[in-house]
Coordinates of N, CA, C and O in Angstrom, one line a residue:
A2 N 0.8 -1.2 0.0 CA 0.0 0.0 0.0 C 0.9 1.2 0.0 O 0.5 2.2 -0.6
G3 N 2.0 1.1 0.6 CA 2.9 2.2 0.7 C 3.5 2.6 -0.6 O 3.7 3.7 -1.0
R4 N 3.6 1.5 -1.5 CA 4.2 1.8 -2.8 C 3.2 2.5 -3.7 O 3.6 3.4 -4.4
G5 N 2.0 2.3 -3.6 CA 0.9 2.9 -4.4 C 0.9 4.4 -4.1 O 0.7 5.2 -5.0
R6 N 1.0 4.7 -2.8 CA 1.0 6.2 -2.4 C 2.2 6.9 -3.0 O 2.1 8.0 -3.4
G7 N 3.3 6.2 -3.0 CA 4.6 6.8 -3.5 C 4.5 7.1 -4.9 O 4.9 8.2 -5.4
K8 N 3.8 6.2 -5.7 CA 3.7 6.4 -7.1 C 2.7 7.6 -7.3 O 2.9 8.4 -8.2
M9 N 1.6 7.6 -6.5 CA 0.6 8.7 -6.7 C 1.2 10.0 -6.4 O 1.0 11.0 -7.0
A10 N 2.0 10.0 -5.3 CA 2.7 11.3 -4.9 C 3.6 11.7 -5.9 O 3.7 12.9 -6.3
A11 N 4.4 10.8 -6.5 CA 5.3 11.1 -7.5 C 4.6 11.6 -8.8 O 5.0 12.5 -9.4
G12 N 3.5 10.9 -9.1 CA 2.7 11.3 -10.2 C 2.1 12.7 -10.0 O 2.0 13.5 -10.9
G13 N 1.6 13.0 -8.8 CA 1.0 14.3 -8.5 C 2.1 15.4 -8.6 O 1.8 16.4 -9.1
A14 N 3.3 15.1 -8.1 CA 4.4 16.0 -8.2 C 4.7 16.3 -9.7 O 5.0 17.4 -10.1
A15 N 4.8 15.2 -10.4 CA 5.1 15.4 -11.9 C 4.0 16.2 -12.6 O 4.3 17.0 -13.4
D16 N 2.8 15.9 -12.2 CA 1.7 16.6 -12.8 C 1.7 18.1 -12.4 O 1.6 19.0 -13.3
A17 N 2.0 18.4 -11.2 CA 2.2 19.8 -10.7 C 3.3 20.5 -11.4 O 3.2 21.6 -11.8
Q18 N 4.4 19.7 -11.6 CA 5.6 20.3 -12.2 C 5.2 20.6 -13.7 O 5.6 21.6 -14.3
A19 N 4.5 19.7 -14.3 CA 4.1 19.9 -15.7 C 3.2 21.2 -15.8 O 3.4 22.0 -16.8
R20 N 2.2 21.3 -14.9 CA 1.4 22.5 -14.9 C 2.2 23.8 -14.7 O 2.0 24.8 -15.3
F21 N 3.2 23.7 -13.7 CA 4.0 24.8 -13.5 C 4.8 25.2 -14.7 O 4.9 26.4 -15.1
G22 N 5.4 24.2 -15.4 CA 6.2 24.4 -16.6 C 5.3 25.0 -17.7 O 5.7 26.0 -18.4
H23 N 4.1 24.6 -17.8 CA 3.1 25.1 -18.8 C 2.8 26.5 -18.5 O 2.8 27.4 -19.4
S24 N 2.6 26.9 -17.2 CA 2.2 28.3 -16.9 C 3.4 29.2 -17.1 O 3.3 30.3 -17.5
V25 N 4.6 28.7 -16.8 CA 5.8 29.5 -17.1 C 6.0 29.7 -18.6 O 6.2 30.9 -19.0
K26 N 5.7 28.7 -19.4 CA 5.8 28.9 -20.8 C 4.8 29.9 -21.3 O 5.0 30.7 -22.1
G27 N 3.6 29.8 -20.7 CA 2.5 30.8 -21.0 C 2.9 32.2 -20.7 O 2.7 33.1 -21.5
L28 N 3.5 32.4 -19.5 CA 3.9 33.7 -19.1 C 5.0 34.2 -20.0 O 5.1 35.4 -20.4
L29 N 6.0 33.3 -20.3 CA 7.1 33.7 -21.2 C 6.5 34.1 -22.6 O 7.0 35.1 -23.2
T30 N 5.6 33.4 -23.1 CA 5.0 33.7 -24.4 C 4.3 35.0 -24.3 O 4.5 35.9 -25.2
E31 N 3.6 35.3 -23.2 CA 2.9 36.6 -23.1 C 4.0 37.7 -23.1 O 3.8 38.8 -23.7
K32 N 5.0 37.5 -22.3 CA 6.1 38.5 -22.2 C 6.8 38.8 -23.5 O 7.0 39.9 -23.9
V33 N 7.1 37.7 -24.2 CA 7.7 37.8 -25.6 C 6.8 38.6 -26.5 O 7.2 39.5 -27.2
T34 N 5.5 38.3 -26.5 CA 4.5 38.9 -27.3 C 4.4 40.4 -27.0 O 4.5 41.3 -27.8
S35 N 4.4 40.7 -25.6 CA 4.3 42.1 -25.2 C 5.6 42.8 -25.6 O 5.5 44.0 -26.1
C36 N 6.8 42.2 -25.5 CA 8.0 42.9 -25.9 C 8.0 43.1 -27.4 O 8.5 44.2 -27.8
G37 N 7.5 42.1 -28.1 CA 7.4 42.3 -29.6 C 6.6 43.5 -30.0 O 6.9 44.3 -30.8
T38 N 5.4 43.6 -29.3 CA 4.5 44.7 -29.5 C 5.2 46.1 -29.2 O 5.1 47.0 -29.9
D39 N 5.9 46.1 -28.0 CA 6.6 47.3 -27.6 C 7.7 47.7 -28.6 O 7.9 48.8 -28.9
V40 N 8.4 46.7 -29.1 CA 9.5 47.0 -30.1 C 8.8 47.5 -31.4 O 9.4 48.5 -32.0
I41 N 7.7 47.0 -31.8 CA 7.0 47.5 -33.0 C 6.6 48.9 -32.8 O 6.8 49.8 -33.7
A42 N 6.0 49.2 -31.6 CA 5.6 50.6 -31.3 C 6.7 51.5 -31.3 O 6.7 52.6 -31.8
L43 N 7.8 51.1 -30.7 CA 9.0 51.9 -30.6 C 9.6 52.2 -32.0 O 9.9 53.3 -32.4
T44 N 9.6 51.2 -32.9 CA 10.1 51.3 -34.2 C 9.2 52.3 -35.0 O 9.7 53.2 -35.7
K45 N 7.9 52.2 -34.8 CA 7.0 53.1 -35.5 C 7.3 54.5 -35.1 O 7.3 55.5 -35.9
Q46 N 7.5 54.7 -33.7 CA 7.7 56.1 -33.2 C 9.0 56.6 -33.7 O 9.1 57.8 -34.1
V47 N 10.1 55.8 -33.8 CA 11.4 56.3 -34.3 C 11.2 56.7 -35.8 O 11.7 57.7 -36.2
L48 N 10.5 55.8 -36.6 CA 10.3 56.1 -38.0 C 9.5 57.4 -38.1 O 9.8 58.3 -39.0
K49 N 8.5 57.6 -37.3 CA 7.7 58.8 -37.3 C 8.6 60.0 -37.0 O 8.5 61.1 -37.6
G50 N 9.4 59.9 -36.0 CA 10.3 61.0 -35.6 C 11.3 61.3 -36.7 O 11.5 62.5 -37.0
S51 N 11.8 60.3 -37.4 CA 12.8 60.6 -38.5 C 12.0 61.2 -39.7 O 12.5 62.1 -40.3
R52 N 10.8 60.8 -39.9 CA 10.0 61.4 -40.9 C 9.7 62.9 -40.6 O 9.7 63.8 -41.4
S53 N 9.4 63.1 -39.3 CA 9.1 64.5 -38.8 C 10.4 65.4 -39.1 O 10.2 66.5 -39.6
A54 N 11.5 64.9 -38.8 CA 12.8 65.6 -39.0 C 12.9 65.9 -40.5 O 13.3 67.0 -40.9
E55 N 12.6 64.9 -41.3 CA 12.7 65.1 -42.8 C 11.8 66.2 -43.3 O 12.1 67.0 -44.1
L56 N 10.5 66.1 -42.7 CA 9.5 67.1 -43.1 C 9.9 68.5 -42.7 O 9.7 69.5 -43.4
L57 N 10.5 68.6 -41.5 CA 10.9 69.9 -41.0 C 12.0 70.5 -41.8 O 12.1 71.7 -42.1
G58 N 13.0 69.6 -42.2 CA 14.0 70.0 -43.1 C 13.5 70.6 -44.4 O 13.9 71.6 -45.0
Q59 N 12.5 69.8 -45.0 CA 11.9 70.3 -46.3 C 11.2 71.6 -46.1 O 11.3 72.5 -46.9
A60 N 10.5 71.7 -45.0 CA 9.8 73.0 -44.7 C 10.8 74.2 -44.6 O 10.5 75.3 -45.1
A61 N 11.9 73.9 -43.9 CA 12.9 75.0 -43.8 C 13.5 75.4 -45.2 O 13.6 76.5 -45.5
R62 N 13.7 74.3 -46.0 CA 14.2 74.6 -47.4 C 13.2 75.4 -48.2 O 13.5 76.4 -48.9
N63 N 11.9 75.1 -48.0 CA 10.9 75.8 -48.7 C 10.8 77.2 -48.2 O 10.6 78.2 -49.0
M64 N 10.9 77.4 -46.9 CA 10.9 78.8 -46.4 C 12.0 79.7 -46.9 O 11.8 80.8 -47.2
V65 N 13.2 79.1 -47.0 CA 14.4 79.8 -47.6 C 14.1 80.2 -49.0 O 14.3 81.3 -49.4
M66 N 13.5 79.3 -49.8 CA 13.2 79.6 -51.2 C 12.1 80.7 -51.3 O 12.2 81.6 -52.1
Q67 N 11.1 80.6 -50.4 CA 10.1 81.6 -50.3 C 10.7 83.0 -50.0 O 10.3 84.0 -50.5
E68 N 11.6 83.0 -49.0 CA 12.2 84.2 -48.6 C 13.0 84.9 -49.7 O 12.9 86.1 -49.9
D69 N 13.7 84.0 -50.5 CA 14.4 84.6 -51.7 C 13.5 85.2 -52.7 O 13.7 86.2 -53.2
A70 N 12.4 84.5 -52.9 CA 11.4 85.0 -53.8 C 10.8 86.3 -53.4 O 10.6 87.2 -54.2
I71 N 10.5 86.4 -52.1 CA 9.9 87.6 -51.5 C 10.9 88.8 -51.6 O 10.6 89.9 -52.0
L72 N 12.2 88.5 -51.3 CA 13.2 89.6 -51.5 C 13.4 90.0 -52.9 O 13.5 91.2 -53.2
H73 N 13.3 89.0 -53.8 CA 13.4 89.4 -55.3 C 12.2 90.2 -55.7 O 12.3 91.2 -56.4
S74 N 11.0 89.9 -55.2 CA 9.8 90.6 -55.5 C 9.9 92.0 -54.9 O 9.5 93.0 -55.6
E75 N 10.4 92.2 -53.7 CA 10.5 93.5 -53.1 C 11.5 94.4 -54.0 O 11.2 95.6 -54.2
D76 N 12.6 93.8 -54.4 CA 13.5 94.5 -55.3 C 12.9 94.9 -56.6 O 13.0 96.1 -57.0
S77 N 12.1 94.0 -57.2 CA 11.4 94.3 -58.4 C 10.4 95.5 -58.2 O 10.3 96.4 -59.0
L78 N 9.7 95.4 -57.1 CA 8.7 96.5 -56.8 C 9.4 97.9 -56.6 O 8.9 98.9 -57.1
R79 N 10.5 97.9 -55.9 CA 11.3 99.1 -55.8 C 11.7 99.7 -57.2 O 11.6 100.9 -57.4
K80 N 12.2 98.8 -58.0 CA 12.6 99.2 -59.4 C 11.4 99.7 -60.2 O 11.5 100.7 -60.9
M81 N 10.3 99.0 -60.0 CA 9.1 99.5 -60.7 C 8.6 100.8 -60.2 O 8.1 101.7 -61.0
A82 N 8.7 101.1 -58.9 CA 8.3 102.4 -58.3 C 9.2 103.5 -58.9 O 8.7 104.6 -59.3
I83 N 10.5 103.2 -59.1 CA 11.4 104.2 -59.6 C 11.1 104.5 -61.1 O 11.0 105.6 -61.6
I84 N 10.8 103.4 -61.8 CA 10.4 103.6 -63.3 C 9.1 104.4 -63.4 O 9.0 105.2 -64.3
T85 N 8.1 104.1 -62.5 CA 6.9 104.8 -62.5 C 7.1 106.3 -62.3 O 6.5 107.2 -63.0
T86 N 8.0 106.6 -61.3 CA 8.3 108.0 -61.1 C 8.9 108.7 -62.3 O 8.5 109.8 -62.7
H87 N 9.8 108.0 -63.0 CA 10.5 108.6 -64.2 C 9.4 108.7 -65.3 O 9.4 109.8 -66.0
L88 N 8.5 107.8 -65.4 CA 7.5 107.9 -66.4 C 6.5 109.1 -66.2 O 6.1 109.8 -67.1
Q89 N 6.2 109.3 -64.9 CA 5.4 110.5 -64.5 C 6.1 111.8 -64.9 O 5.5 112.7 -65.5
Y90 N 7.4 111.9 -64.6 CA 8.2 113.1 -65.0 C 8.2 113.3 -66.5 O 8.0 114.4 -67.0
Q91 N 8.3 112.2 -67.3 CA 8.3 112.3 -68.7 C 6.9 112.7 -69.2 O 6.8 113.5 -70.2
Q92 N 5.9 112.2 -68.6 CA 4.5 112.5 -69.0 C 4.3 114.0 -68.8 O 3.7 114.7 -69.6
E93 N 4.7 114.5 -67.6 CA 4.6 116.0 -67.3 C 5.4 116.8 -68.3 O 4.9 117.8 -68.9
A94 N 6.6 116.4 -68.7 CA 7.4 117.1 -69.7 C 6.7 117.1 -71.0 O 6.7 118.1 -71.7
I95 N 6.2 116.0 -71.4 CA 5.4 115.9 -72.7 C 4.2 116.8 -72.7 O 4.0 117.5 -73.7
Q96 N 3.5 116.8 -71.6 CA 2.3 117.7 -71.5 C 2.7 119.1 -71.7 O 2.1 119.9 -72.4
K97 N 3.8 119.5 -71.0 CA 4.3 120.9 -71.1 C 4.7 121.2 -72.6 O 4.4 122.3 -73.1
N98 N 5.4 120.3 -73.2 CA 5.7 120.5 -74.6 C 4.5 120.6 -75.5 O 4.5 121.4 -76.5
V99 N 3.5 119.8 -75.3 CA 2.3 119.9 -76.1 C 1.6 121.2 -75.9 O 1.2 121.9 -76.9
E100 N 1.6 121.7 -74.6 CA 1.0 123.0 -74.4 C 1.8 124.1 -75.1 O 1.2 125.0 -75.7
Q101 N 3.1 124.0 -75.0 CA 3.9 125.0 -75.6 C 3.8 125.0 -77.1 O 3.8 126.0 -77.8
S102 N 3.7 123.8 -77.7 CA 3.6 123.7 -79.1 C 2.2 124.3 -79.6 O 2.2 124.9 -80.7
S103 N 1.2 124.0 -78.8 CA -0.1 124.6 -79.3 C -0.1 126.1 -79.1 O -0.6 126.8 -80.0
N104 N 0.6 126.6 -78.1 CA 0.8 128.1 -78.0 C 1.6 128.6 -79.2 O 1.3 129.7 -79.7
L105 N 2.7 127.9 -79.6 CA 3.5 128.3 -80.7 C 2.6 128.3 -82.0 O 2.8 129.2 -82.8
Q106 N 1.8 127.3 -82.1 CA 0.9 127.2 -83.3 C 0.0 128.4 -83.4 O -0.2 129.0 -84.4
D107 N -0.6 128.7 -82.2 CA -1.5 129.9 -82.1 C -0.7 131.2 -82.5 O -1.2 132.0 -83.3
Q108 N 0.5 131.3 -82.0 CA 1.3 132.5 -82.3 C 1.7 132.5 -83.8 O 1.6 133.6 -84.4
L109 N 2.0 131.4 -84.4 CA 2.4 131.3 -85.8 C 1.2 131.7 -86.7 O 1.3 132.4 -87.6
S110 N 0.1 131.1 -86.3 CA -1.1 131.4 -87.1 C -1.5 132.9 -87.0 O -2.0 133.5 -88.0
H111 N -1.3 133.5 -85.9 CA -1.5 134.9 -85.7 C -0.6 135.7 -86.5 O -1.0 136.7 -87.1
L112 N 0.7 135.3 -86.5 CA 1.7 136.0 -87.3 C 1.4 135.9 -88.8 O 1.7 136.8 -89.6
L113 N 1.0 134.8 -89.2 CA 0.8 134.5 -90.7 C -0.5 135.2 -91.2 O -0.7 135.3 -92.4
K114 N -1.4 135.6 -90.4 CA -2.6 136.3 -90.8 C -2.4 137.6 -91.4 O -1.6 138.4 -91.2

C-alpha cells in the first residue's frame, strides 16, 4: 500500500511540475509577445520621428526659397516704383511740350494772318 501512495505522490508532483512548466511557458509567451509589440511601437515612433525631421528640413528649405522669392519681389517693386516716377516726369514734360507747341501754333497762325 505504501508503494501505491509513493507512485501517486510522484505522479502528482510530476503533474504539478508539468502544470508549473506550462504556466511558465504561457507567461514567457505573453512577455515575448508584449516585448514584440513594444518593439514594433518603438520602431514606428522612431520612424515617425525621422519622418518629422525630414519634413521639418523640407519646410525649412521651402521657407528659404520663399524668402528669396519675397526679397526678389521687393527688389522688383522698388525698381518698378522708380520707373513709374520717371514715367510720370516724362509725361509731365510731354504735356508741357504739347501746351507750348499749341501756344506756338497759335502765335504762328496769328503772325501769318
